[in-house]
Amino acid sequence: MSAKIIDGKKIASDIRNSLKNQVDNMKKEGIFPGLAVVLVGNDPASRIYVNSKKKACEEIGIHSEEYALPEETTQDELLKLVRMLNEKEDIHGILVQLPLPKHLNEEEVINAISPSKDVDAFHPINVGKIMLGKYDFLPCTPAGVMELIKEAGVSVEGKECVVVGRSNIVGKPLAMLLLQQNGTVTICHSKTKNLKEVCRRADILVVAVGKAKLITGDMIKPGAVVIDVGINRLENKKLVGDVDFDSAVEVAGAITPVPGGVGPMTIAMLMKNTVKAAQR
Ligand code: GUN
């Protein structure tokens, strides 16, 4: 038996189409959503992500402004830019692409973004609201994962959910969203004992670690939904997730591919947050 493949590319494309209609209607009422994307330095992966975000904006009709700053930008210069964007009336969403160069203080930069324009939902105010279950924005990758689980036709309620990875951007907020939908949630990390046994309990297994092929088919419960957040480039340049797809697909009930699973959903959710920010 082979798992159903959850087609994130198709699902994300449908979401973008629906957002385009929404934006067309907003424009008739004089609302023109705008996103500022800030990129510091020359990280090639960040450049690719930023280009994809700009392309999605264009497709949907969201006004986008790119602020590409040199590697040697100072903390003060970056904070000044963020404060300018906080005040800029045609900008509803601000995204500072991470990671920043090492000499910059990421936390201080995120804290400087106006929570109402924080479309990544990284500001402590927005993080706190997620904890309380009363949020304006969901962080893009966890929101994308929840959409994929929904699209797989699976209800979270009462299910054993295992999240592998405890990052502030993915693992922690995702665990909270699964809990809010009444899942029984376990978070695994590098110090977890018996990772295999814990993973094998999962009806819904989400992996967000950044380690190629960490999860193999023998660690998956037959019929489970497997969502692979990892994006790892192998020495042969091939992109793979944190799940060993070939062995996992034989055991899982449904699984996301890499690429074409979570990645496109993250960008679609960023667009959704930007439209929402403009509406408010
Ligand atoms: N770097 C990797 N993922 C993300 C993301 O979702 N948002 C931002 N701003 N930077 C990232």
Coordinates of C-alpha atoms and ligand atoms in Angstrom, one line a residue:
M1 CA 0.0 0.0 0.0
S2 CA 1.2 3.5 -0.8
A3 CA 0.3 6.7 1.0
K4 CA -1.9 9.4 -0.5
I5 CA 0.4 12.3 -1.5
I6 CA -0.8 15.6 -0.1
D7 CA -0.2 18.1 -2.9
G8 CA 0.8 21.3 -1.2
K9 CA 1.6 23.0 -4.5
K10 CA -2.0 22.5 -5.7
I11 CA -3.5 23.5 -2.4
A12 CA -1.4 26.6 -2.1
S13 CA -2.2 27.6 -5.7
D14 CA -6.0 27.3 -4.9
I15 CA -5.5 29.5 -1.8
R16 CA -3.6 32.1 -3.9
N17 CA -6.4 32.1 -6.5
S18 CA -9.0 32.7 -3.8
L19 CA -6.8 35.5 -2.3
K20 CA -6.5 37.1 -5.7
N21 CA -10.3 37.4 -5.9
Q22 CA -10.4 38.8 -2.4
V23 CA -7.8 41.4 -3.3
D24 CA -9.6 42.3 -6.5
N25 CA -12.7 43.1 -4.4
M26 CA -10.7 45.0 -1.8
K27 CA -9.2 47.2 -4.6
K28 CA -12.7 48.2 -5.7
E29 CA -13.2 49.5 -2.2
G30 CA -9.9 51.4 -2.3
I31 CA -7.8 49.0 -0.2
F32 CA -4.5 48.1 -1.8
P33 CA -2.6 45.5 0.3
G34 CA 1.1 46.1 0.6
L35 CA 4.0 44.0 1.9
A36 CA 7.6 45.1 2.6
V37 CA 10.2 42.5 2.4
V38 CA 13.6 43.3 4.1
L39 CA 16.6 41.2 3.2
V40 CA 20.0 41.9 4.7
G41 CA 23.2 40.4 3.2
N42 CA 23.8 37.8 0.6
D43 CA 22.4 34.4 1.9
P44 CA 21.5 32.6 -1.3
A45 CA 18.7 30.6 0.3
S46 CA 17.1 33.8 1.7
R47 CA 17.4 35.4 -1.8
I48 CA 15.4 32.5 -3.3
Y49 CA 12.7 32.7 -0.5
V50 CA 12.4 36.5 -0.9
N51 CA 12.0 36.1 -4.7
S52 CA 9.2 33.5 -4.2
K53 CA 7.4 35.8 -1.8
K54 CA 7.6 38.7 -4.3
K55 CA 6.4 36.6 -7.1
A56 CA 3.4 35.4 -5.1
C57 CA 2.6 39.1 -4.3
E58 CA 2.6 39.9 -8.0
E59 CA 0.4 37.0 -8.9
I60 CA -2.2 38.0 -6.2
G61 CA -2.0 41.7 -6.9
I62 CA -0.4 42.7 -3.6
H63 CA 1.9 45.7 -3.8
S64 CA 5.4 44.6 -2.7
E65 CA 8.5 46.6 -1.8
E66 CA 11.9 45.0 -1.5
Y67 CA 14.5 46.5 0.8
A68 CA 17.8 44.7 0.1
L69 CA 20.4 46.0 2.4
P70 CA 24.2 45.2 2.3
E71 CA 25.8 42.7 4.6
E72 CA 27.5 45.5 6.6
T73 CA 24.2 47.2 7.5
T74 CA 24.2 48.3 11.2
Q75 CA 21.6 47.5 13.8
D76 CA 20.6 51.2 13.9
E77 CA 20.2 51.4 10.2
L78 CA 18.0 48.3 10.2
L79 CA 15.9 49.5 13.1
K80 CA 15.4 52.8 11.4
L81 CA 14.1 51.1 8.3
V82 CA 11.7 49.0 10.4
R83 CA 10.4 52.1 12.2
M84 CA 9.9 53.9 8.8
L85 CA 7.9 50.9 7.5
N86 CA 5.8 50.8 10.7
E87 CA 4.7 54.3 9.8
K88 CA 4.3 53.8 6.0
E89 CA 0.6 53.9 5.2
D90 CA 0.7 51.8 2.0
I91 CA 2.5 49.0 3.8
H92 CA 0.4 46.6 5.8
G93 CA 2.8 43.8 6.3
I94 CA 6.5 43.8 7.2
L95 CA 8.7 40.8 6.8
V96 CA 12.4 40.7 7.8
Q97 CA 13.9 37.6 6.2
L98 CA 15.8 35.5 8.8
P99 CA 18.5 34.6 9.5
L100 CA 20.1 38.0 9.8
P101 CA 23.9 38.4 9.5
K102 CA 25.6 37.4 12.8
H103 CA 26.4 41.0 14.0
L104 CA 22.8 41.9 14.0
N105 CA 20.4 41.3 17.0
E106 CA 17.4 39.5 15.5
E107 CA 15.3 39.7 18.7
E108 CA 15.6 43.5 18.9
V109 CA 14.6 43.8 15.2
I110 CA 11.6 41.5 15.6
N111 CA 10.5 43.5 18.7
A112 CA 10.7 46.7 16.7
I113 CA 8.1 45.5 14.1
S114 CA 4.6 46.8 14.8
P115 CA 2.6 43.8 16.0
S116 CA -0.2 44.8 13.6
K117 CA 2.1 44.6 10.6
D118 CA 3.9 41.4 11.9
V119 CA 2.7 39.0 9.1
D120 CA 5.3 36.4 10.2
A121 CA 3.7 36.4 13.8
F122 CA 7.2 36.5 15.3
H123 CA 6.7 39.4 17.7
P124 CA 6.3 38.4 21.4
I125 CA 2.8 40.0 21.4
N126 CA 1.7 37.8 18.6
V127 CA 3.5 34.7 20.0
G128 CA 1.7 35.3 23.3
K129 CA -1.7 35.6 21.6
I130 CA -1.2 32.2 19.9
M131 CA -0.6 30.7 23.4
L132 CA -3.9 32.3 24.5
G133 CA -5.7 31.1 21.4
K134 CA -6.7 34.6 20.5
Y135 CA -4.6 35.5 17.5
D136 CA -4.6 38.0 14.6
F137 CA -1.9 36.3 12.7
L138 CA -0.7 32.7 12.7
P139 CA 2.9 32.0 11.9
C140 CA 3.0 31.0 8.2
T141 CA 4.6 27.5 8.4
P142 CA 2.5 26.2 11.3
A143 CA -0.6 27.6 9.6
G144 CA 0.3 25.9 6.4
V145 CA 0.8 22.6 8.2
M146 CA -2.7 22.9 9.7
E147 CA -4.2 23.5 6.3
L148 CA -2.5 20.5 4.9
I149 CA -3.8 18.3 7.7
K150 CA -7.3 19.6 7.0
E151 CA -6.9 19.0 3.3
A152 CA -5.8 15.4 4.0
G153 CA -9.4 15.0 5.4
V154 CA -8.1 14.4 8.9
S155 CA -9.6 15.8 12.1
V156 CA -7.1 16.5 14.8
E157 CA -9.5 16.0 17.7
G158 CA -8.5 13.2 20.0
K159 CA -5.6 12.2 17.8
E160 CA -2.0 11.4 19.0
C161 CA 0.0 14.2 17.4
V162 CA 3.8 14.1 17.6
V163 CA 5.8 17.2 16.6
V164 CA 9.5 16.6 16.1
G165 CA 11.4 19.9 16.6
R166 CA 10.8 22.7 19.1
S167 CA 11.8 25.8 17.2
N168 CA 10.1 29.1 18.0
I169 CA 9.1 29.5 14.3
V170 CA 7.6 26.0 13.7
G171 CA 7.6 23.3 16.4
K172 CA 6.4 25.3 19.4
P173 CA 3.6 27.3 17.8
L174 CA 2.5 24.2 15.8
A175 CA 2.2 22.1 19.0
M176 CA -0.1 24.9 20.3
L177 CA -2.3 24.9 17.2
L178 CA -2.7 21.1 17.4
L179 CA -3.6 21.4 21.0
Q180 CA -6.2 24.1 20.3
Q181 CA -7.8 21.6 17.9
N182 CA -7.9 19.0 20.7
G183 CA -5.1 16.8 19.7
T184 CA -3.0 15.0 22.3
V185 CA 0.4 16.6 21.6
T186 CA 3.9 15.4 22.2
I187 CA 6.9 17.5 21.3
C188 CA 10.2 15.7 20.6
H189 CA 13.7 17.2 20.3
S190 CA 17.4 16.3 20.3
K191 CA 17.3 15.0 23.9
T192 CA 14.2 12.8 23.4
K193 CA 14.7 9.2 24.3
N194 CA 13.2 6.5 22.1
L195 CA 12.3 8.8 19.3
K196 CA 11.3 5.9 17.2
E197 CA 8.8 4.6 19.8
V198 CA 7.3 8.1 20.3
C199 CA 6.9 8.7 16.6
R200 CA 5.3 5.3 16.1
R201 CA 2.5 6.4 18.4
A202 CA 1.5 9.3 16.2
D203 CA -1.6 9.4 14.1
I204 CA -0.3 12.8 12.9
L205 CA 3.4 13.2 12.7
V206 CA 5.0 16.6 11.9
V207 CA 8.8 16.8 11.4
A208 CA 10.6 20.1 11.5
V209 CA 14.2 19.6 12.5
G210 CA 16.4 20.2 9.4
K211 CA 18.0 16.8 9.3
A212 CA 17.8 14.8 6.0
K213 CA 16.0 11.5 6.3
L214 CA 15.8 11.6 10.2
I215 CA 12.5 9.8 10.1
T216 CA 12.3 6.4 8.3
G217 CA 9.3 4.2 7.5
D218 CA 9.9 2.0 10.6
M219 CA 9.3 5.0 12.8
I220 CA 5.8 5.6 11.4
K221 CA 2.5 4.1 12.5
P222 CA 0.8 2.4 9.5
G223 CA -1.8 4.9 8.1
A224 CA -0.5 8.0 9.9
V225 CA -0.5 11.5 8.4
V226 CA 3.1 12.6 7.9
I227 CA 3.9 16.3 7.3
D228 CA 7.5 17.0 6.4
V229 CA 8.6 20.6 7.1
G230 CA 12.3 20.0 6.4
I231 CA 14.1 21.4 3.4
N232 CA 17.7 19.9 3.2
R233 CA 20.0 20.1 0.2
L234 CA 22.1 16.9 -0.3
E235 CA 25.6 17.0 -1.7
N236 CA 24.2 16.0 -5.0
K237 CA 22.1 19.2 -4.9
K238 CA 18.8 17.3 -4.5
L239 CA 16.3 18.8 -2.1
V240 CA 14.9 16.4 0.5
G241 CA 12.9 16.7 3.7
D242 CA 13.5 15.4 7.2
V243 CA 11.5 12.2 6.3
D244 CA 12.9 9.4 4.2
F245 CA 10.1 9.6 1.6
D246 CA 10.7 6.3 -0.1
S247 CA 10.3 4.2 3.0
A248 CA 7.7 6.4 4.6
V249 CA 5.4 6.4 1.7
E250 CA 5.0 2.7 2.0
V251 CA 3.7 3.0 5.6
A252 CA 1.9 6.3 6.0
G253 CA -1.7 6.9 5.1
A254 CA -0.9 10.4 3.7
I255 CA 2.3 12.3 3.3
T256 CA 3.6 15.6 2.0
P257 CA 6.5 15.6 -0.6
V258 CA 9.6 17.8 -0.5
P259 CA 9.6 20.0 -2.5
G260 CA 5.9 20.7 -3.2
G261 CA 4.5 20.1 0.3
V262 CA 4.8 22.6 3.1
G263 CA 7.0 25.1 1.2
P264 CA 4.4 26.6 -1.1
M265 CA 1.9 26.6 1.8
T266 CA 4.2 28.8 3.9
I267 CA 4.1 31.5 1.2
A268 CA 0.4 31.2 0.7
M269 CA -0.2 31.8 4.4
L270 CA 2.1 34.8 4.3
M271 CA -0.1 36.2 1.5
K272 CA -3.2 35.4 3.6
N273 CA -1.7 37.3 6.6
T274 CA -0.9 40.3 4.4
V275 CA -4.4 40.5 3.0
K276 CA -5.8 40.2 6.6
A277 CA -3.5 43.0 7.8
A278 CA -4.7 45.2 5.0
Q279 CA -8.4 44.5 5.9
R280 CA -7.8 45.5 9.5
Ligands
GUN1 N1 13.5 32.3 7.3 C1 13.0 31.1 7.2 N2 11.7 31.0 7.3 C2 11.3 32.3 7.5 C3 10.0 32.8 7.6 O1 9.0 32.2 7.7 N3 10.0 34.2 7.8 C4 11.1 34.9 7.8 N4 11.0 36.3 8.0 N5 12.3 34.4 7.7 C5 12.4 33.1 7.5

